[in-house]
């Protein structure tokens, strides 16, 4: 019965990695729109909430999925491939349709517009954004393999 659910859980895994990257980007852009006082007061708190929503919540769901399959190699590899496809599709989408800022008839890239508005905010929010991206990449692809290897190591 478990293996009949594999396509469904692979699709959930794919969505969690794809949407984690997407909402991480959207929430970091939302934080950029906050005033300086809110960034100073709530920087760590807001980064913590975003990290929990985008990374920790999907990690718990992914752990439950892998525990459901008892961490066998077939489910680990297939779910890692699904996570890889979610990550590749997100970056492919961003490469094909880069986010742009429109003002009248002219458009600029979102990163250039953010830099022109406030270079300091861009630098401050770039570090957590890159860390969040790397964390989701690790969690979606290499996390299941690491969990399986750690379990195999514990058996010996």
CSV table of N, CA and C in Angstrom, one decimal:
chain,number,residue,atom,x,y,z
A,1,UNK,N,0.8,-1.2,0.0
A,1,UNK,CA,0.0,0.0,0.0
A,1,UNK,C,0.9,1.3,0.0
A,2,UNK,N,2.0,1.2,0.7
A,2,UNK,CA,2.9,2.3,0.8
A,2,UNK,C,3.4,2.8,-0.5
A,3,UNK,N,3.8,1.8,-1.3
A,3,UNK,CA,4.4,2.1,-2.6
A,3,UNK,C,3.4,2.6,-3.6
A,4,UNK,N,2.1,2.4,-3.4
A,4,UNK,CA,1.1,3.0,-4.3
A,4,UNK,C,1.0,4.5,-4.0
A,5,UNK,N,1.3,4.9,-2.8
A,5,UNK,CA,1.3,6.4,-2.5
A,5,UNK,C,2.6,7.1,-2.9
A,6,UNK,N,3.6,6.4,-3.4
A,6,UNK,CA,4.8,7.1,-3.8
A,6,UNK,C,4.7,8.2,-4.7
A,7,UNK,N,3.9,8.1,-5.8
A,7,UNK,CA,3.8,9.3,-6.7
A,7,UNK,C,3.1,10.5,-6.0
A,8,UNK,N,2.2,10.2,-5.1
A,8,UNK,CA,1.5,11.3,-4.4
A,8,UNK,C,2.5,12.0,-3.5
A,9,UNK,N,3.3,11.2,-2.7
A,9,UNK,CA,4.3,11.8,-1.8
A,9,UNK,C,5.4,12.4,-2.5
A,10,UNK,N,5.8,11.9,-3.7
A,10,UNK,CA,6.8,12.6,-4.5
A,10,UNK,C,6.3,13.9,-5.0
A,11,UNK,N,5.1,14.0,-5.4
A,11,UNK,CA,4.5,15.3,-5.8
A,11,UNK,C,4.5,16.3,-4.7
A,12,UNK,N,4.1,15.8,-3.5
A,12,UNK,CA,4.1,16.7,-2.3
A,12,UNK,C,5.5,17.2,-2.0
A,13,UNK,N,6.5,16.3,-2.1
A,13,UNK,CA,7.9,16.6,-1.9
A,13,UNK,C,8.4,17.7,-2.9
A,14,UNK,N,8.0,17.5,-4.2
A,14,UNK,CA,8.3,18.4,-5.3
A,14,UNK,C,7.7,19.8,-5.0
A,15,UNK,N,6.4,19.8,-4.6
A,15,UNK,CA,5.7,21.1,-4.3
A,15,UNK,C,6.4,21.8,-3.1
A,16,UNK,N,6.8,21.0,-2.0
A,16,UNK,CA,7.4,21.6,-0.9
A,16,UNK,C,8.7,22.3,-1.2
A,17,UNK,N,9.5,21.7,-2.0
A,17,UNK,CA,10.8,22.3,-2.4
A,17,UNK,C,10.5,23.5,-3.3
A,18,UNK,N,9.7,23.4,-4.3
A,18,UNK,CA,9.4,24.4,-5.2
A,18,UNK,C,8.8,25.6,-4.5
A,19,UNK,N,7.7,25.4,-3.7
A,19,UNK,CA,7.0,26.5,-3.1
A,19,UNK,C,7.8,27.0,-1.9
A,20,UNK,N,8.7,26.2,-1.3
A,20,UNK,CA,9.6,26.8,-0.3
A,20,UNK,C,10.5,27.8,-0.9
A,21,UNK,N,11.1,27.5,-2.0
A,21,UNK,CA,12.0,28.5,-2.7
A,21,UNK,C,11.2,29.7,-3.1
A,22,UNK,N,10.0,29.5,-3.7
A,22,UNK,CA,9.2,30.6,-4.2
A,22,UNK,C,8.7,31.5,-3.0
A,23,UNK,N,8.2,31.0,-2.0
A,23,UNK,CA,7.7,31.8,-0.9
A,23,UNK,C,8.8,32.4,-0.1
A,24,UNK,N,10.0,31.8,-0.1
A,24,UNK,CA,11.1,32.4,0.5
A,24,UNK,C,11.5,33.7,-0.2
A,25,UNK,N,11.5,33.6,-1.5
A,25,UNK,CA,11.7,34.8,-2.3
A,25,UNK,C,10.7,35.9,-2.1
A,26,UNK,N,9.4,35.5,-2.1
A,26,UNK,CA,8.3,36.5,-1.9
A,26,UNK,C,8.4,37.1,-0.6
A,27,UNK,N,8.6,36.3,0.5
A,27,UNK,CA,8.7,36.9,1.8
A,27,UNK,C,9.9,37.8,2.1
A,28,UNK,N,11.0,37.5,1.4
A,28,UNK,CA,12.2,38.4,1.5
A,28,UNK,C,11.9,39.7,0.8
A,29,UNK,N,11.2,39.6,-0.3
A,29,UNK,CA,10.8,40.9,-1.0
A,29,UNK,C,9.8,41.7,-0.2
A,30,UNK,N,8.9,41.0,0.6
A,30,UNK,CA,8.0,41.7,1.5
A,30,UNK,C,8.8,42.4,2.6
A,31,UNK,N,9.8,41.7,3.1
A,31,UNK,CA,10.6,42.3,4.2
A,31,UNK,C,11.3,43.5,3.7
A,32,UNK,N,11.7,43.5,2.4
A,32,UNK,CA,12.3,44.7,1.8
A,32,UNK,C,11.4,45.9,1.8
A,33,UNK,N,10.1,45.7,1.7
A,33,UNK,CA,9.2,46.8,1.7
A,33,UNK,C,8.9,47.4,3.1
A,34,UNK,N,9.4,46.8,4.1
A,34,UNK,CA,9.2,47.3,5.5
A,34,UNK,C,10.0,48.5,5.7
A,35,UNK,N,9.6,49.4,6.6
A,35,UNK,CA,10.4,50.6,6.9
A,35,UNK,C,11.6,50.1,7.8
A,36,UNK,N,12.6,51.1,7.9
A,36,UNK,CA,13.8,50.7,8.6
A,36,UNK,C,13.6,50.4,10.1
A,37,UNK,N,12.6,51.0,10.7
A,37,UNK,CA,12.4,50.8,12.1
A,37,UNK,C,11.9,49.4,12.3
A,38,UNK,N,11.0,48.8,11.4
A,38,UNK,CA,10.6,47.5,11.5
A,38,UNK,C,11.7,46.5,11.2
A,39,UNK,N,12.5,46.8,10.3
A,39,UNK,CA,13.7,45.9,10.0
A,39,UNK,C,14.6,45.9,11.2
A,40,UNK,N,14.9,47.0,11.8
A,40,UNK,CA,15.8,47.0,13.0
A,40,UNK,C,15.2,46.3,14.1
A,41,UNK,N,13.9,46.5,14.4
A,41,UNK,CA,13.3,45.9,15.6
A,41,UNK,C,13.0,44.4,15.4
A,42,UNK,N,12.5,44.1,14.2
A,42,UNK,CA,12.1,42.7,14.0
A,42,UNK,C,12.9,41.9,13.1
A,43,UNK,N,14.1,42.2,12.8
A,43,UNK,CA,14.9,41.5,11.8
A,43,UNK,C,15.0,40.0,12.1
A,44,UNK,N,15.5,39.7,13.3
A,44,UNK,CA,15.7,38.3,13.7
A,44,UNK,C,14.4,37.6,13.8
A,45,UNK,N,13.4,38.3,14.4
A,45,UNK,CA,12.1,37.7,14.6
A,45,UNK,C,11.5,37.3,13.3
A,46,UNK,N,11.5,38.3,12.3
A,46,UNK,CA,10.9,38.1,11.0
A,46,UNK,C,11.6,37.0,10.2
A,47,UNK,N,13.0,37.0,10.3
A,47,UNK,CA,13.8,36.0,9.6
A,47,UNK,C,13.5,34.6,10.2
A,48,UNK,N,13.3,34.6,11.5
A,48,UNK,CA,13.0,33.3,12.1
A,48,UNK,C,11.6,32.8,11.7
A,49,UNK,N,10.6,33.7,11.6
A,49,UNK,CA,9.3,33.2,11.2
A,49,UNK,C,9.4,32.8,9.7
A,50,UNK,N,10.0,33.5,8.9
A,50,UNK,CA,10.1,33.1,7.5
A,50,UNK,C,10.9,31.8,7.3
A,51,UNK,N,11.9,31.6,8.1
A,51,UNK,CA,12.7,30.3,8.0
A,51,UNK,C,11.8,29.2,8.5
A,52,UNK,N,11.0,29.4,9.6
A,52,UNK,CA,10.1,28.4,10.0
A,52,UNK,C,9.1,28.0,9.0
A,53,UNK,N,8.4,29.0,8.4
A,53,UNK,CA,7.4,28.7,7.5
A,53,UNK,C,7.9,28.1,6.2
A,54,UNK,N,9.1,28.5,5.7
A,54,UNK,CA,9.6,28.1,4.4
A,54,UNK,C,10.4,26.8,4.6
A,55,UNK,N,11.1,26.6,5.7
A,55,UNK,CA,12.1,25.5,5.8
A,55,UNK,C,11.7,24.5,6.8
A,56,UNK,N,11.4,24.9,8.0
A,56,UNK,CA,11.1,23.9,9.1
A,56,UNK,C,9.8,23.2,9.0
A,57,UNK,N,8.8,23.9,8.6
A,57,UNK,CA,7.5,23.2,8.4
A,57,UNK,C,7.6,22.1,7.3
A,58,UNK,N,8.1,22.4,6.1
A,58,UNK,CA,8.3,21.4,5.1
A,58,UNK,C,9.2,20.3,5.6
A,59,UNK,N,10.2,20.6,6.4
A,59,UNK,CA,11.2,19.6,6.8
A,59,UNK,C,10.4,18.6,7.7
A,60,UNK,N,9.5,19.0,8.5
A,60,UNK,CA,8.7,18.1,9.4
A,60,UNK,C,7.9,17.2,8.5
A,61,UNK,N,7.2,17.8,7.5
A,61,UNK,CA,6.4,17.0,6.6
A,61,UNK,C,7.2,16.0,5.9
A,62,UNK,N,8.4,16.4,5.4
A,62,UNK,CA,9.3,15.5,4.7
A,62,UNK,C,9.8,14.4,5.6
A,63,UNK,N,10.1,14.7,6.8
A,63,UNK,CA,10.5,13.6,7.8
A,63,UNK,C,9.4,12.6,8.0
A,64,UNK,N,8.1,13.1,8.1
A,64,UNK,CA,7.0,12.2,8.3
A,64,UNK,C,6.8,11.3,7.0
A,65,UNK,N,7.0,11.9,5.9
A,65,UNK,CA,6.9,11.1,4.6
A,65,UNK,C,8.0,10.0,4.6
A,66,UNK,N,9.2,10.3,4.9
A,66,UNK,CA,10.3,9.3,4.9
A,66,UNK,C,10.1,8.3,6.0
A,67,UNK,N,9.7,8.7,7.2
A,67,UNK,CA,9.4,7.7,8.2
A,67,UNK,C,8.3,6.8,7.8
A,68,UNK,N,7.3,7.3,7.0
A,68,UNK,CA,6.2,6.4,6.6
A,68,UNK,C,6.8,5.3,5.7
A,69,UNK,N,7.8,5.6,4.9
A,69,UNK,CA,8.4,4.6,4.0
A,69,UNK,C,9.5,3.8,4.7
A,70,UNK,N,9.8,4.1,6.0
A,70,UNK,CA,10.8,3.5,6.8
A,70,UNK,C,12.2,3.6,6.2
A,71,UNK,N,12.4,4.7,5.5
A,71,UNK,CA,13.7,5.1,5.0
A,71,UNK,C,14.4,4.1,4.1
A,72,UNK,N,13.6,3.4,3.2
A,72,UNK,CA,14.3,2.5,2.3
A,72,UNK,C,14.9,3.3,1.1
A,73,UNK,N,15.9,2.7,0.4
A,73,UNK,CA,16.6,3.4,-0.6
A,73,UNK,C,15.8,3.9,-1.7
A,74,UNK,N,14.8,3.1,-2.1
A,74,UNK,CA,13.9,3.5,-3.3
A,74,UNK,C,13.2,4.8,-3.0
A,75,UNK,N,12.6,4.9,-1.8
A,75,UNK,CA,11.8,6.1,-1.5
A,75,UNK,C,12.8,7.3,-1.3
A,76,UNK,N,13.9,7.0,-0.7
A,76,UNK,CA,14.9,8.1,-0.5
A,76,UNK,C,15.4,8.7,-1.8
A,77,UNK,N,15.7,7.8,-2.8
A,77,UNK,CA,16.2,8.3,-4.1
A,77,UNK,C,15.1,8.9,-4.9
A,78,UNK,N,13.9,8.3,-4.9
A,78,UNK,CA,12.8,8.9,-5.7
A,78,UNK,C,12.4,10.3,-5.1
A,79,UNK,N,12.4,10.4,-3.8
A,79,UNK,CA,12.0,11.7,-3.2
A,79,UNK,C,13.1,12.8,-3.4
A,80,UNK,N,14.4,12.3,-3.4
A,80,UNK,CA,15.5,13.3,-3.7
A,80,UNK,C,15.4,13.7,-5.1
A,81,UNK,N,15.1,12.9,-6.0
A,81,UNK,CA,14.9,13.3,-7.4
A,81,UNK,C,13.8,14.2,-7.6
A,82,UNK,N,12.7,14.0,-6.9
A,82,UNK,CA,11.5,14.9,-6.9
A,82,UNK,C,11.9,16.3,-6.4
A,83,UNK,N,12.7,16.3,-5.3
A,83,UNK,CA,13.2,17.6,-4.7
A,83,UNK,C,14.1,18.3,-5.7
A,84,UNK,N,15.0,17.5,-6.4
A,84,UNK,CA,15.8,18.1,-7.4
A,84,UNK,C,15.0,18.7,-8.5
A,85,UNK,N,14.0,18.1,-9.0
A,85,UNK,CA,13.2,18.6,-10.0
A,85,UNK,C,12.4,19.9,-9.6
A,86,UNK,N,12.0,19.9,-8.3
A,86,UNK,CA,11.3,21.1,-7.8
A,86,UNK,C,12.3,22.3,-7.8
A,87,UNK,N,13.5,22.1,-7.4
A,87,UNK,CA,14.5,23.1,-7.3
A,87,UNK,C,14.9,23.6,-8.7
A,88,UNK,N,15.1,22.6,-9.6
A,88,UNK,CA,15.5,23.0,-11.0
A,88,UNK,C,14.4,23.7,-11.7
A,89,UNK,N,13.1,23.3,-11.5
A,89,UNK,CA,12.0,24.0,-12.1
A,89,UNK,C,11.9,25.4,-11.6
A,90,UNK,N,12.1,25.7,-10.3
A,90,UNK,CA,12.0,27.0,-9.7
A,90,UNK,C,13.0,27.9,-10.4
A,91,UNK,N,14.3,27.5,-10.4
A,91,UNK,CA,15.3,28.3,-11.1
A,91,UNK,C,15.1,28.4,-12.6
A,92,UNK,N,14.6,27.4,-13.2
A,92,UNK,CA,14.3,27.5,-14.6
A,92,UNK,C,13.2,28.6,-14.8
A,93,UNK,N,12.2,28.6,-14.0
A,93,UNK,CA,11.1,29.6,-14.1
A,93,UNK,C,11.6,31.0,-13.8
A,94,UNK,N,12.5,31.2,-12.9
A,94,UNK,CA,13.1,32.5,-12.6
A,94,UNK,C,14.0,32.9,-13.7
A,95,UNK,N,14.7,32.0,-14.4
A,95,UNK,CA,15.6,32.3,-15.5
A,95,UNK,C,14.8,32.7,-16.7
A,96,UNK,N,13.7,32.0,-17.0
A,96,UNK,CA,12.8,32.3,-18.1
A,96,UNK,C,12.0,33.5,-18.0
A,97,UNK,N,11.5,33.7,-16.8
A,97,UNK,CA,10.6,34.9,-16.5
A,97,UNK,C,11.2,35.7,-15.3
A,98,UNK,N,12.3,36.4,-15.4
A,98,UNK,CA,12.9,37.0,-14.3
A,98,UNK,C,12.0,38.1,-13.7
A,99,UNK,N,11.9,38.2,-12.4
A,99,UNK,CA,11.1,39.2,-11.8
A,99,UNK,C,11.5,40.6,-12.2
A,100,UNK,N,10.6,41.5,-12.5
A,100,UNK,CA,10.9,42.8,-13.0
A,100,UNK,C,10.1,43.8,-12.3
A,101,UNK,N,10.6,45.0,-12.2
A,101,UNK,CA,9.8,46.2,-11.7
A,101,UNK,C,9.4,47.0,-12.8
A,102,UNK,N,8.1,47.4,-12.9
A,102,UNK,CA,7.6,48.2,-14.0
A,102,UNK,C,7.3,49.6,-13.4
A,103,UNK,N,7.7,50.6,-14.2
A,103,UNK,CA,7.4,52.0,-13.9
A,103,UNK,C,7.1,52.7,-15.2
A,104,UNK,N,5.8,52.8,-15.4
A,104,UNK,CA,5.4,53.4,-16.7
A,104,UNK,C,5.7,52.5,-17.8
A,105,UNK,N,6.5,52.9,-18.8
A,105,UNK,CA,6.8,52.1,-19.9
A,105,UNK,C,8.2,51.4,-19.7
A,106,UNK,N,8.9,51.7,-18.7
A,106,UNK,CA,10.3,51.1,-18.6
A,106,UNK,C,10.2,50.0,-17.5
A,107,UNK,N,11.1,49.1,-17.7
A,107,UNK,CA,11.2,48.0,-16.7
A,107,UNK,C,12.6,47.7,-16.4
A,108,UNK,N,12.9,47.4,-15.1
A,108,UNK,CA,14.2,47.0,-14.7
A,108,UNK,C,14.2,45.7,-13.9
A,109,UNK,N,15.3,45.1,-13.8
A,109,UNK,CA,15.3,43.8,-13.0
A,109,UNK,C,15.1,44.1,-11.5
A,110,UNK,N,14.5,43.2,-10.9
A,110,UNK,CA,14.1,43.4,-9.5
A,110,UNK,C,15.3,43.7,-8.6
A,111,UNK,N,16.4,43.0,-8.8
A,111,UNK,CA,17.6,43.2,-8.0
A,111,UNK,C,18.2,44.6,-8.2
A,112,UNK,N,18.2,45.1,-9.4
A,112,UNK,CA,18.7,46.4,-9.7
A,112,UNK,C,17.8,47.5,-9.1
A,113,UNK,N,16.5,47.2,-9.1
A,113,UNK,CA,15.5,48.2,-8.5
A,113,UNK,C,15.7,48.2,-7.0
A,114,UNK,N,15.9,47.0,-6.4
A,114,UNK,CA,16.1,47.0,-5.0
A,114,UNK,C,17.4,47.7,-4.6
A,115,UNK,N,18.4,47.5,-5.4
A,115,UNK,CA,19.7,48.1,-5.1
A,115,UNK,C,19.6,49.6,-5.2
A,116,UNK,N,18.9,50.1,-6.2
A,116,UNK,CA,18.8,51.5,-6.4
A,116,UNK,C,17.9,52.1,-5.3
A,117,UNK,N,17.0,51.4,-4.8
A,117,UNK,CA,16.2,51.9,-3.7
A,117,UNK,C,16.9,52.0,-2.4
A,118,UNK,N,17.6,50.9,-2.0
A,118,UNK,CA,18.4,50.9,-0.8
A,118,UNK,C,19.4,49.7,-0.9
A,119,UNK,N,20.7,50.1,-1.1
A,119,UNK,CA,21.7,49.1,-1.2
A,119,UNK,C,21.9,48.4,0.1
A,120,UNK,N,21.8,49.1,1.2
A,120,UNK,CA,22.0,48.5,2.5
A,120,UNK,C,20.9,47.4,2.9
A,121,UNK,N,19.7,47.7,2.6
A,121,UNK,CA,18.6,46.7,2.8
A,121,UNK,C,18.9,45.5,1.9
A,122,UNK,N,19.3,45.7,0.7
A,122,UNK,CA,19.6,44.6,-0.3
A,122,UNK,C,20.6,43.7,0.3
A,123,UNK,N,21.7,44.3,0.8
A,123,UNK,CA,22.8,43.5,1.4
A,123,UNK,C,22.3,42.8,2.6
A,124,UNK,N,21.6,43.5,3.5
A,124,UNK,CA,21.1,42.8,4.7
A,124,UNK,C,20.2,41.7,4.5
A,125,UNK,N,19.3,41.8,3.5
A,125,UNK,CA,18.4,40.7,3.2
A,125,UNK,C,18.9,39.6,2.3
A,126,UNK,N,20.0,39.9,1.6
A,126,UNK,CA,20.6,38.9,0.7
A,126,UNK,C,21.2,37.7,1.4
A,127,UNK,N,21.8,38.0,2.6
A,127,UNK,CA,22.4,36.9,3.3
A,127,UNK,C,21.4,35.8,3.8
A,128,UNK,N,20.3,36.3,4.5
A,128,UNK,CA,19.3,35.2,4.9
A,128,UNK,C,18.7,34.6,3.7
A,129,UNK,N,18.5,35.3,2.6
A,129,UNK,CA,17.9,34.8,1.4
A,129,UNK,C,18.7,33.7,0.8
A,130,UNK,N,20.0,33.9,0.7
A,130,UNK,CA,20.9,32.9,0.1
A,130,UNK,C,21.0,31.7,1.1
A,131,UNK,N,21.0,31.9,2.4
A,131,UNK,CA,21.1,30.9,3.4
A,131,UNK,C,19.8,30.0,3.3
A,132,UNK,N,18.7,30.7,3.1
A,132,UNK,CA,17.4,30.0,3.0
A,132,UNK,C,17.4,29.1,1.8
A,133,UNK,N,17.8,29.6,0.7
A,133,UNK,CA,17.9,28.9,-0.6
A,133,UNK,C,18.8,27.6,-0.4
A,134,UNK,N,20.0,27.8,0.2
A,134,UNK,CA,20.9,26.7,0.3
A,134,UNK,C,20.3,25.7,1.3
A,135,UNK,N,19.6,26.1,2.3
A,135,UNK,CA,19.0,25.2,3.3
A,135,UNK,C,17.9,24.4,2.6
A,136,UNK,N,17.1,25.0,1.8
A,136,UNK,CA,16.0,24.2,1.1
A,136,UNK,C,16.6,23.3,0.1
A,137,UNK,N,17.7,23.7,-0.6
A,137,UNK,CA,18.3,22.8,-1.5
A,137,UNK,C,18.9,21.5,-0.8
A,138,UNK,N,19.5,21.8,0.4
A,138,UNK,CA,20.1,20.7,1.1
A,138,UNK,C,18.9,19.8,1.6
A,139,UNK,N,17.9,20.4,2.1
A,139,UNK,CA,16.7,19.7,2.7
A,139,UNK,C,16.0,18.8,1.6
A,140,UNK,N,15.9,19.4,0.4
A,140,UNK,CA,15.1,18.7,-0.6
A,140,UNK,C,15.9,17.6,-1.3
A,141,UNK,N,17.2,17.7,-1.4
A,141,UNK,CA,18.0,16.7,-2.2
A,141,UNK,C,18.8,15.9,-1.3
A,142,UNK,N,19.7,16.5,-0.5
A,142,UNK,CA,20.7,15.7,0.3
A,142,UNK,C,20.2,15.3,1.7
A,143,UNK,N,19.2,15.9,2.2
A,143,UNK,CA,18.6,15.5,3.5
A,143,UNK,C,18.2,14.1,3.6
A,144,UNK,N,17.4,13.6,2.7
A,144,UNK,CA,16.9,12.2,2.8
A,144,UNK,C,18.1,11.2,2.7
A,145,UNK,N,19.0,11.5,1.8
A,145,UNK,CA,20.2,10.6,1.7
A,145,UNK,C,21.0,10.6,3.0
A,146,UNK,N,21.2,11.8,3.6
A,146,UNK,CA,21.9,11.8,4.8
A,146,UNK,C,21.2,11.1,6.0
A,147,UNK,N,19.8,11.2,6.0
A,147,UNK,CA,19.0,10.5,7.0
A,147,UNK,C,19.2,9.0,6.8
A,148,UNK,N,19.2,8.5,5.6
A,148,UNK,CA,19.3,7.1,5.3
A,148,UNK,C,20.7,6.6,5.7
A,149,UNK,N,21.7,7.4,5.4
A,149,UNK,CA,23.1,7.0,5.7
A,149,UNK,C,23.3,7.0,7.2
A,150,UNK,N,22.7,7.9,7.9
A,150,UNK,CA,22.8,8.0,9.4
A,150,UNK,C,22.1,6.8,10.0
A,151,UNK,N,21.0,6.4,9.5
A,151,UNK,CA,20.3,5.2,10.0
A,151,UNK,C,21.0,4.0,9.7
A,152,UNK,N,21.7,3.9,8.5
A,152,UNK,CA,22.5,2.7,8.2
A,152,UNK,C,23.7,2.6,9.1
A,153,UNK,N,24.3,3.8,9.4
A,153,UNK,CA,25.4,3.8,10.3
A,153,UNK,C,25.1,3.4,11.7
A,154,UNK,N,23.9,3.8,12.2
A,154,UNK,CA,23.4,3.4,13.5
A,154,UNK,C,23.2,1.9,13.7
A,155,UNK,N,22.9,1.3,12.6
A,155,UNK,CA,22.6,-0.2,12.7
A,155,UNK,C,23.9,-1.0,13.0
A,156,UNK,N,25.0,-0.4,12.6
A,156,UNK,CA,26.3,-1.2,12.7
A,156,UNK,C,26.9,-0.9,14.0
